[in-house]
Amino acid sequence: MKAVNSFVFGNDIEKGLRIYKTDSETGAPIPDMEFNVYRADEATGDKPSQEDIERFAVESGKVGSIVTDSTGYASLTLEDGKYLVVEAPAPDIVEAPAVPFFINVPEVDPDTGESSPIASAYPKNALKITYEEPPDLIIPDNVKGAFSIVKHKTGDTGTLLEGAEFQVYRPANYEDDEYVTLEGSNGSYAAVPVTVGEDELVLRTDGSGKAVSPELPCGTYYLVETKAPLAYHKSSEIFKVTAIMDIIDNPIEPVYIANSTGSILPETGGIGTYVFTFGGSALMIAAAVTAIAKRKKKKKYLSVTQNDG
């Protein structure tokens, strides 16, 4: 098993636009999508109206076109100003183009007031075709996002489960001297525990079965269930999730994770051990993590409840 390469933008930029194109249902990257960028300095709103599109999306105002690569990324160097970004129709790939949107260079965070020379956009589409599973991506730290999970009873998404705990990992890369091997029923992965400050990141589902990650670099993450809800079996799978950022009023789509009921047994083990759960005549090997790391860090438990709005 090999660690994956770190992701580097094909045409990295110091100022301008970066696009991360994803499927609206799965979050998988979508390649071969074209975006046309137009000057829109005189636009006043945050979202383009049809009148804005007709006014600014003209050849004389076009500053460039970019096409997403196999990882769903594209970038374009831009000067300071306001721009209209319009996705070209691709009826063989997606159901319909994403909604056109404005960007500003530099981009100012409305919450913190901090300014960035890079405007990052995350438009989504419903796919018509299915691509092969993309490689695990490790994205530069200045591109941030999040993911969320919902824990429920197997076969019943209405029964939401509190108290499930998941340790969060990122894919290992060739620069990592220390990493662990995650062993699950659906495969094995070279990975590095995600840390927040000095503590390893663990998510715990709340009373509504939900947990949301803190802000993380966009890309692939692995979740290992370390504790199941009371009276439920711990999952043996390694769950892959994608941290993304939304800019067009689209909430983060949660990943639904099911647990089956079973006898309440004492849980033992951790990194470097195997956990056995007995149910009837079946023997199920739960997810185990083999440690190569030289030291262990204290786990930090985070539980963030999504707002209803």
mmCIF file of C-alpha atoms in Angstrom:
data_model
loop_
_atom_site.group_PDB
_atom_site.id
_atom_site.type_symbol
_atom_site.label_atom_id
_atom_site.label_comp_id
_atom_site.label_asym_id
_atom_site.label_seq_id
_atom_site.Cartn_x
_atom_site.Cartn_y
_atom_site.Cartn_z
ATOM 1 C CA MET A 1 0.000 0.000 0.000
ATOM 2 C CA LYS A 2 1.367 3.393 -0.961
ATOM 3 C CA ALA A 3 0.733 6.807 0.452
ATOM 4 C CA VAL A 4 -0.869 9.177 -2.026
ATOM 5 C CA ASN A 5 0.786 12.145 -3.634
ATOM 6 C CA SER A 6 0.086 15.580 -2.240
ATOM 7 C CA PHE A 7 -2.188 17.557 -4.521
ATOM 8 C CA VAL A 8 -0.695 20.607 -6.221
ATOM 9 C CA PHE A 9 -2.692 22.892 -8.499
ATOM 10 C CA GLY A 10 -1.591 22.337 -12.100
ATOM 11 C CA ASN A 11 -1.335 26.047 -12.738
ATOM 12 C CA ASP A 12 -0.890 27.538 -9.309
ATOM 13 C CA ILE A 13 -1.644 31.238 -8.999
ATOM 14 C CA GLU A 14 -0.825 34.058 -6.626
ATOM 15 C CA LYS A 15 -3.993 36.041 -7.340
ATOM 16 C CA GLY A 16 -7.236 35.159 -9.084
ATOM 17 C CA LEU A 17 -9.820 32.358 -9.175
ATOM 18 C CA ARG A 18 -9.694 28.733 -8.122
ATOM 19 C CA ILE A 19 -12.601 26.415 -8.879
ATOM 20 C CA TYR A 20 -13.332 23.073 -7.270
ATOM 21 C CA LYS A 21 -16.081 21.380 -9.278
ATOM 22 C CA THR A 22 -18.133 18.665 -7.564
ATOM 23 C CA ASP A 23 -21.173 16.440 -7.940
ATOM 24 C CA SER A 24 -24.059 17.857 -5.907
ATOM 25 C CA GLU A 25 -24.995 14.417 -4.543
ATOM 26 C CA THR A 26 -21.688 12.712 -3.793
ATOM 27 C CA GLY A 27 -19.168 15.564 -3.665
ATOM 28 C CA ALA A 28 -17.012 13.751 -6.247
ATOM 29 C CA PRO A 29 -14.856 16.016 -8.464
ATOM 30 C CA ILE A 30 -16.105 16.621 -12.031
ATOM 31 C CA PRO A 31 -13.503 17.040 -14.813
ATOM 32 C CA ASP A 32 -13.868 18.612 -18.268
ATOM 33 C CA MET A 33 -16.155 21.453 -17.174
ATOM 34 C CA GLU A 34 -15.512 24.838 -18.806
ATOM 35 C CA PHE A 35 -15.961 28.185 -17.076
ATOM 36 C CA ASN A 36 -15.924 31.570 -18.798
ATOM 37 C CA VAL A 37 -14.919 34.612 -16.759
ATOM 38 C CA TYR A 38 -16.083 38.172 -17.509
ATOM 39 C CA ARG A 39 -15.350 41.596 -16.014
ATOM 40 C CA ALA A 40 -18.283 42.855 -13.953
ATOM 41 C CA ASP A 41 -16.895 45.837 -12.040
ATOM 42 C CA GLU A 42 -20.122 47.814 -12.394
ATOM 43 C CA ALA A 43 -22.302 45.057 -10.918
ATOM 44 C CA THR A 44 -23.836 45.957 -7.552
ATOM 45 C CA GLY A 45 -25.494 42.814 -6.189
ATOM 46 C CA ASP A 46 -24.015 39.722 -4.583
ATOM 47 C CA LYS A 47 -25.766 37.395 -7.028
ATOM 48 C CA PRO A 48 -26.107 38.000 -10.768
ATOM 49 C CA SER A 49 -29.573 38.618 -12.158
ATOM 50 C CA GLN A 50 -30.550 37.616 -15.681
ATOM 51 C CA GLU A 51 -30.009 41.233 -16.654
ATOM 52 C CA ASP A 52 -26.479 41.101 -15.209
ATOM 53 C CA ILE A 53 -25.722 37.939 -17.176
ATOM 54 C CA GLU A 54 -26.935 39.453 -20.443
ATOM 55 C CA ARG A 55 -24.989 42.627 -19.763
ATOM 56 C CA PHE A 56 -21.630 41.231 -18.655
ATOM 57 C CA ALA A 57 -21.388 37.795 -20.309
ATOM 58 C CA VAL A 58 -20.285 39.186 -23.666
ATOM 59 C CA GLU A 59 -17.172 38.491 -25.690
ATOM 60 C CA SER A 60 -15.788 42.004 -25.264
ATOM 61 C CA GLY A 61 -15.769 41.596 -21.480
ATOM 62 C CA LYS A 62 -14.348 38.079 -21.405
ATOM 63 C CA VAL A 63 -11.007 37.765 -19.590
ATOM 64 C CA GLY A 64 -10.463 34.026 -19.905
ATOM 65 C CA SER A 65 -11.770 30.459 -19.933
ATOM 66 C CA ILE A 66 -10.674 27.527 -17.782
ATOM 67 C CA VAL A 67 -11.491 23.797 -17.803
ATOM 68 C CA THR A 68 -11.470 21.549 -14.743
ATOM 69 C CA ASP A 69 -8.915 18.746 -14.697
ATOM 70 C CA SER A 70 -9.328 15.149 -13.509
ATOM 71 C CA THR A 71 -9.489 16.315 -9.894
ATOM 72 C CA GLY A 72 -12.204 18.901 -10.581
ATOM 73 C CA TYR A 73 -9.847 21.886 -10.300
ATOM 74 C CA ALA A 74 -9.167 24.881 -12.506
ATOM 75 C CA SER A 75 -7.499 28.230 -11.843
ATOM 76 C CA LEU A 76 -7.084 31.580 -13.578
ATOM 77 C CA THR A 77 -4.873 34.560 -12.753
ATOM 78 C CA LEU A 78 -6.931 37.745 -12.415
ATOM 79 C CA GLU A 79 -6.360 41.390 -11.543
ATOM 80 C CA ASP A 80 -8.252 43.115 -8.739
ATOM 81 C CA GLY A 81 -11.929 43.578 -9.537
ATOM 82 C CA LYS A 82 -15.346 41.968 -9.719
ATOM 83 C CA TYR A 83 -16.043 39.130 -12.160
ATOM 84 C CA LEU A 84 -18.952 37.083 -13.460
ATOM 85 C CA VAL A 85 -18.259 33.352 -13.781
ATOM 86 C CA VAL A 86 -20.485 31.357 -16.145
ATOM 87 C CA GLU A 87 -20.300 27.598 -16.574
ATOM 88 C CA ALA A 88 -20.564 26.411 -20.189
ATOM 89 C CA PRO A 89 -23.298 23.850 -20.906
ATOM 90 C CA ALA A 90 -22.091 20.233 -20.854
ATOM 91 C CA PRO A 91 -25.234 18.165 -21.514
ATOM 92 C CA ASP A 92 -23.261 14.927 -21.913
ATOM 93 C CA ILE A 93 -21.770 15.276 -18.424
ATOM 94 C CA VAL A 94 -24.269 17.105 -16.180
ATOM 95 C CA GLU A 95 -28.003 17.658 -16.029
ATOM 96 C CA ALA A 96 -27.713 21.466 -16.204
ATOM 97 C CA PRO A 97 -25.047 24.154 -15.729
ATOM 98 C CA ALA A 98 -24.375 25.543 -12.280
ATOM 99 C CA VAL A 99 -25.864 28.937 -11.482
ATOM 100 C CA PRO A 100 -23.594 31.832 -12.642
ATOM 101 C CA PHE A 101 -21.933 33.677 -9.792
ATOM 102 C CA PHE A 102 -19.848 36.746 -8.960
ATOM 103 C CA ILE A 103 -16.394 36.686 -7.417
ATOM 104 C CA ASN A 104 -14.245 39.498 -6.064
ATOM 105 C CA VAL A 105 -10.471 39.699 -6.225
ATOM 106 C CA PRO A 106 -9.305 40.063 -3.541
ATOM 107 C CA GLU A 107 -11.929 38.037 -1.677
ATOM 108 C CA VAL A 108 -13.010 39.352 1.733
ATOM 109 C CA ASP A 109 -14.398 37.014 4.386
ATOM 110 C CA PRO A 110 -17.694 38.621 5.518
ATOM 111 C CA ASP A 111 -17.349 37.136 9.013
ATOM 112 C CA THR A 112 -13.737 37.988 9.816
ATOM 113 C CA GLY A 113 -13.019 40.812 7.375
ATOM 114 C CA GLU A 114 -9.815 39.045 6.337
ATOM 115 C CA SER A 115 -8.731 39.470 2.723
ATOM 116 C CA SER A 116 -7.338 36.799 0.381
ATOM 117 C CA PRO A 117 -5.909 37.310 -3.125
ATOM 118 C CA ILE A 118 -7.514 33.993 -4.142
ATOM 119 C CA ALA A 119 -11.273 33.718 -4.725
ATOM 120 C CA SER A 120 -12.272 30.070 -4.237
ATOM 121 C CA ALA A 121 -15.488 28.798 -5.859
ATOM 122 C CA TYR A 122 -17.243 25.455 -5.358
ATOM 123 C CA PRO A 123 -20.074 25.174 -7.925
ATOM 124 C CA LYS A 124 -22.013 21.905 -8.036
ATOM 125 C CA ASN A 125 -23.907 19.884 -10.645
ATOM 126 C CA ALA A 126 -26.000 16.737 -10.843
ATOM 127 C CA LEU A 127 -24.008 14.223 -12.904
ATOM 128 C CA LYS A 128 -25.363 12.333 -15.887
ATOM 129 C CA ILE A 129 -22.331 10.051 -16.075
ATOM 130 C CA THR A 130 -20.323 8.226 -13.435
ATOM 131 C CA TYR A 131 -16.592 8.735 -13.167
ATOM 132 C CA GLU A 132 -14.147 6.345 -11.584
ATOM 133 C CA GLU A 133 -13.455 7.107 -7.947
ATOM 134 C CA PRO A 134 -11.019 10.035 -7.844
ATOM 135 C CA PRO A 135 -7.683 9.806 -6.057
ATOM 136 C CA ASP A 136 -7.444 10.955 -2.473
ATOM 137 C CA LEU A 137 -6.555 14.630 -2.443
ATOM 138 C CA ILE A 138 -4.552 16.669 0.008
ATOM 139 C CA ILE A 139 -5.371 20.291 -0.669
ATOM 140 C CA PRO A 140 -3.260 23.346 0.260
ATOM 141 C CA ASP A 141 -4.098 24.755 3.686
ATOM 142 C CA ASN A 142 -5.428 28.048 2.320
ATOM 143 C CA VAL A 143 -8.454 26.310 0.731
ATOM 144 C CA LYS A 144 -10.794 25.538 3.639
ATOM 145 C CA GLY A 145 -14.057 23.638 3.931
ATOM 146 C CA ALA A 146 -15.988 21.198 6.112
ATOM 147 C CA PHE A 147 -18.036 17.996 6.082
ATOM 148 C CA SER A 148 -20.944 16.724 8.159
ATOM 149 C CA ILE A 149 -22.292 13.306 9.124
ATOM 150 C CA VAL A 150 -25.647 11.962 10.294
ATOM 151 C CA LYS A 151 -25.753 8.759 12.324
ATOM 152 C CA HIS A 152 -28.888 6.606 12.057
ATOM 153 C CA LYS A 153 -30.223 3.127 12.600
ATOM 154 C CA THR A 154 -29.692 0.701 9.723
ATOM 155 C CA GLY A 155 -32.720 0.794 7.428
ATOM 156 C CA ASP A 156 -34.296 3.713 9.293
ATOM 157 C CA THR A 157 -32.946 7.193 8.582
ATOM 158 C CA GLY A 158 -35.552 8.622 10.936
ATOM 159 C CA THR A 159 -33.994 6.994 13.996
ATOM 160 C CA LEU A 160 -31.019 9.243 14.708
ATOM 161 C CA LEU A 161 -28.281 8.122 17.051
ATOM 162 C CA GLU A 162 -26.392 10.112 19.665
ATOM 163 C CA GLY A 163 -22.975 9.250 21.044
ATOM 164 C CA ALA A 164 -21.214 7.737 18.018
ATOM 165 C CA GLU A 165 -17.565 8.808 17.909
ATOM 166 C CA PHE A 166 -15.328 8.997 14.852
ATOM 167 C CA GLN A 167 -11.628 9.707 14.686
ATOM 168 C CA VAL A 168 -10.694 11.793 11.636
ATOM 169 C CA TYR A 169 -7.697 11.057 9.398
ATOM 170 C CA ARG A 170 -6.286 12.546 6.207
ATOM 171 C CA PRO A 171 -4.539 10.520 3.460
ATOM 172 C CA ALA A 172 -0.817 10.120 4.052
ATOM 173 C CA ASN A 173 1.556 11.582 1.491
ATOM 174 C CA TYR A 174 5.174 10.996 0.615
ATOM 175 C CA GLU A 175 6.360 13.755 2.935
ATOM 176 C CA ASP A 176 4.901 12.075 6.027
ATOM 177 C CA ASP A 177 7.556 10.250 8.045
ATOM 178 C CA GLU A 178 4.936 8.804 10.378
ATOM 179 C CA TYR A 179 1.527 7.435 9.447
ATOM 180 C CA VAL A 180 -0.930 4.715 10.441
ATOM 181 C CA THR A 181 -2.581 1.978 8.421
ATOM 182 C CA LEU A 182 -6.370 1.969 8.683
ATOM 183 C CA GLU A 183 -7.815 -1.527 8.231
ATOM 184 C CA GLY A 184 -11.537 -1.792 7.496
ATOM 185 C CA SER A 185 -13.990 -4.167 5.872
ATOM 186 C CA ASN A 186 -13.881 -1.996 2.735
ATOM 187 C CA GLY A 187 -10.087 -1.687 2.378
ATOM 188 C CA SER A 188 -6.918 -0.363 3.948
ATOM 189 C CA TYR A 189 -5.547 3.173 3.796
ATOM 190 C CA ALA A 190 -2.312 4.919 4.711
ATOM 191 C CA ALA A 191 -3.360 7.884 6.819
ATOM 192 C CA VAL A 192 -2.343 10.534 9.333
ATOM 193 C CA PRO A 193 -4.550 11.584 12.273
ATOM 194 C CA VAL A 194 -5.994 15.075 11.866
ATOM 195 C CA THR A 195 -5.113 17.358 14.742
ATOM 196 C CA VAL A 196 -6.690 20.528 16.073
ATOM 197 C CA GLY A 197 -4.012 22.307 18.044
ATOM 198 C CA GLU A 198 -2.181 19.555 19.900
ATOM 199 C CA ASP A 199 -5.119 17.119 19.980
ATOM 200 C CA GLU A 200 -6.306 14.471 17.560
ATOM 201 C CA LEU A 201 -9.721 15.232 16.113
ATOM 202 C CA VAL A 202 -12.670 13.050 17.129
ATOM 203 C CA LEU A 203 -16.267 13.900 16.187
ATOM 204 C CA ARG A 204 -19.196 12.879 18.403
ATOM 205 C CA THR A 205 -22.800 12.845 17.143
ATOM 206 C CA ASP A 206 -25.280 14.934 19.131
ATOM 207 C CA GLY A 207 -28.900 14.292 20.115
ATOM 208 C CA SER A 208 -30.040 14.746 16.512
ATOM 209 C CA GLY A 209 -27.460 12.255 15.227
ATOM 210 C CA LYS A 210 -25.340 15.009 13.657
ATOM 211 C CA ALA A 211 -21.725 16.097 13.805
ATOM 212 C CA VAL A 212 -19.928 18.720 11.725
ATOM 213 C CA SER A 213 -16.188 18.972 11.280
ATOM 214 C CA PRO A 214 -14.295 22.132 12.122
ATOM 215 C CA GLU A 215 -12.842 24.114 9.210
ATOM 216 C CA LEU A 216 -10.278 21.913 7.435
ATOM 217 C CA PRO A 217 -8.272 22.013 4.198
ATOM 218 C CA CYS A 218 -10.592 20.884 1.391
ATOM 219 C CA GLY A 219 -10.087 17.312 0.233
ATOM 220 C CA THR A 220 -10.527 13.672 1.259
ATOM 221 C CA TYR A 221 -10.752 12.481 4.862
ATOM 222 C CA TYR A 222 -11.231 9.074 6.496
ATOM 223 C CA LEU A 223 -13.533 8.416 9.449
ATOM 224 C CA VAL A 224 -13.013 5.472 11.807
ATOM 225 C CA GLU A 225 -15.836 4.749 14.232
ATOM 226 C CA THR A 226 -14.196 4.373 17.629
ATOM 227 C CA LYS A 227 -17.376 4.186 19.714
ATOM 228 C CA ALA A 228 -20.880 3.083 18.703
ATOM 229 C CA PRO A 229 -24.119 4.452 20.173
ATOM 230 C CA LEU A 230 -25.409 2.490 23.160
ATOM 231 C CA ALA A 231 -26.883 -0.908 22.127
ATOM 232 C CA TYR A 232 -25.519 -0.649 18.569
ATOM 233 C CA HIS A 233 -22.672 -2.396 16.779
ATOM 234 C CA LYS A 234 -19.623 -0.368 15.845
ATOM 235 C CA SER A 235 -19.128 -0.155 12.074
ATOM 236 C CA SER A 236 -16.224 -2.053 10.509
ATOM 237 C CA GLU A 237 -15.959 0.314 7.515
ATOM 238 C CA ILE A 238 -13.541 3.148 6.858
ATOM 239 C CA PHE A 239 -15.731 6.050 5.712
ATOM 240 C CA LYS A 240 -14.399 8.442 3.074
ATOM 241 C CA VAL A 241 -15.746 11.991 3.173
ATOM 242 C CA THR A 242 -14.877 15.176 1.297
ATOM 243 C CA ALA A 243 -14.463 18.548 2.972
ATOM 244 C CA ILE A 244 -15.874 21.269 0.703
ATOM 245 C CA MET A 245 -16.897 24.904 0.951
ATOM 246 C CA ASP A 246 -20.219 26.251 -0.319
ATOM 247 C CA ILE A 247 -20.589 29.747 -1.772
ATOM 248 C CA ILE A 248 -23.963 29.636 -3.539
ATOM 249 C CA ASP A 249 -26.438 29.088 -0.693
ATOM 250 C CA ASN A 250 -25.959 25.316 -0.781
ATOM 251 C CA PRO A 251 -25.648 23.724 2.671
ATOM 252 C CA ILE A 252 -23.025 21.041 3.200
ATOM 253 C CA GLU A 253 -24.626 17.725 2.244
ATOM 254 C CA PRO A 254 -24.245 15.290 5.161
ATOM 255 C CA VAL A 255 -22.872 11.774 4.831
ATOM 256 C CA TYR A 256 -25.346 9.262 6.297
ATOM 257 C CA ILE A 257 -23.766 6.454 8.344
ATOM 258 C CA ALA A 258 -25.824 3.538 9.649
ATOM 259 C CA ASN A 259 -25.457 1.319 12.727
ATOM 260 C CA SER A 260 -27.169 -1.990 13.362
ATOM 261 C CA THR A 261 -28.497 -2.965 16.788
ATOM 262 C CA GLY A 262 -26.851 -5.679 18.819
ATOM 263 C CA SER A 263 -25.878 -6.896 22.247
ATOM 264 C CA ILE A 264 -24.133 -4.444 24.521
ATOM 265 C CA LEU A 265 -20.597 -5.754 24.881
ATOM 266 C CA PRO A 266 -17.563 -4.151 26.482
ATOM 267 C CA GLU A 267 -15.325 -2.448 23.924
ATOM 268 C CA THR A 268 -11.583 -2.931 24.020
ATOM 269 C CA GLY A 269 -8.619 -2.066 21.894
ATOM 270 C CA GLY A 270 -7.671 0.898 19.791
ATOM 271 C CA ILE A 271 -4.859 1.732 17.417
ATOM 272 C CA GLY A 272 -2.813 -1.397 16.838
ATOM 273 C CA THR A 273 -5.558 -3.825 17.996
ATOM 274 C CA TYR A 274 -8.598 -5.594 16.606
ATOM 275 C CA VAL A 275 -12.093 -5.318 18.056
ATOM 276 C CA PHE A 276 -14.350 -8.393 17.904
ATOM 277 C CA THR A 277 -18.153 -8.218 18.089
ATOM 278 C CA PHE A 278 -20.168 -11.420 18.331
ATOM 279 C CA GLY A 279 -23.761 -11.561 17.060
ATOM 280 C CA GLY A 280 -25.523 -14.950 16.748
ATOM 281 C CA SER A 281 -23.248 -17.346 14.881
ATOM 282 C CA ALA A 282 -21.489 -14.615 12.905
ATOM 283 C CA LEU A 283 -18.093 -13.188 13.760
ATOM 284 C CA MET A 284 -17.458 -9.693 12.463
ATOM 285 C CA ILE A 285 -14.043 -8.090 12.577
ATOM 286 C CA ALA A 286 -14.450 -4.420 13.395
ATOM 287 C CA ALA A 287 -12.265 -1.711 11.951
ATOM 288 C CA ALA A 288 -8.745 -1.783 13.336
ATOM 289 C CA VAL A 289 -5.995 0.742 13.075
ATOM 290 C CA THR A 290 -2.358 -0.414 12.935
ATOM 291 C CA ALA A 291 -0.032 2.198 14.321
ATOM 292 C CA ILE A 292 3.314 3.156 12.816
ATOM 293 C CA ALA A 293 3.363 6.514 14.571
ATOM 294 C CA LYS A 294 5.935 6.771 17.326
ATOM 295 C CA ARG A 295 3.768 8.656 19.736
ATOM 296 C CA LYS A 296 0.102 9.062 20.530
ATOM 297 C CA LYS A 297 -1.642 12.341 21.099
ATOM 298 C CA LYS A 298 -4.548 13.043 23.408
ATOM 299 C CA LYS A 299 -7.871 12.934 21.563
ATOM 300 C CA LYS A 300 -10.017 16.020 21.407
ATOM 301 C CA TYR A 301 -13.743 15.480 21.254
ATOM 302 C CA LEU A 302 -15.746 17.888 19.123
ATOM 303 C CA SER A 303 -19.477 17.890 18.501
ATOM 304 C CA VAL A 304 -21.013 20.642 16.393
ATOM 305 C CA THR A 305 -24.735 20.789 15.789
ATOM 306 C CA GLN A 306 -25.953 22.155 12.445
ATOM 307 C CA ASN A 307 -28.351 25.060 12.621
ATOM 308 C CA ASP A 308 -31.826 24.318 11.389
ATOM 309 C CA GLY A 309 -31.547 27.342 9.076
#
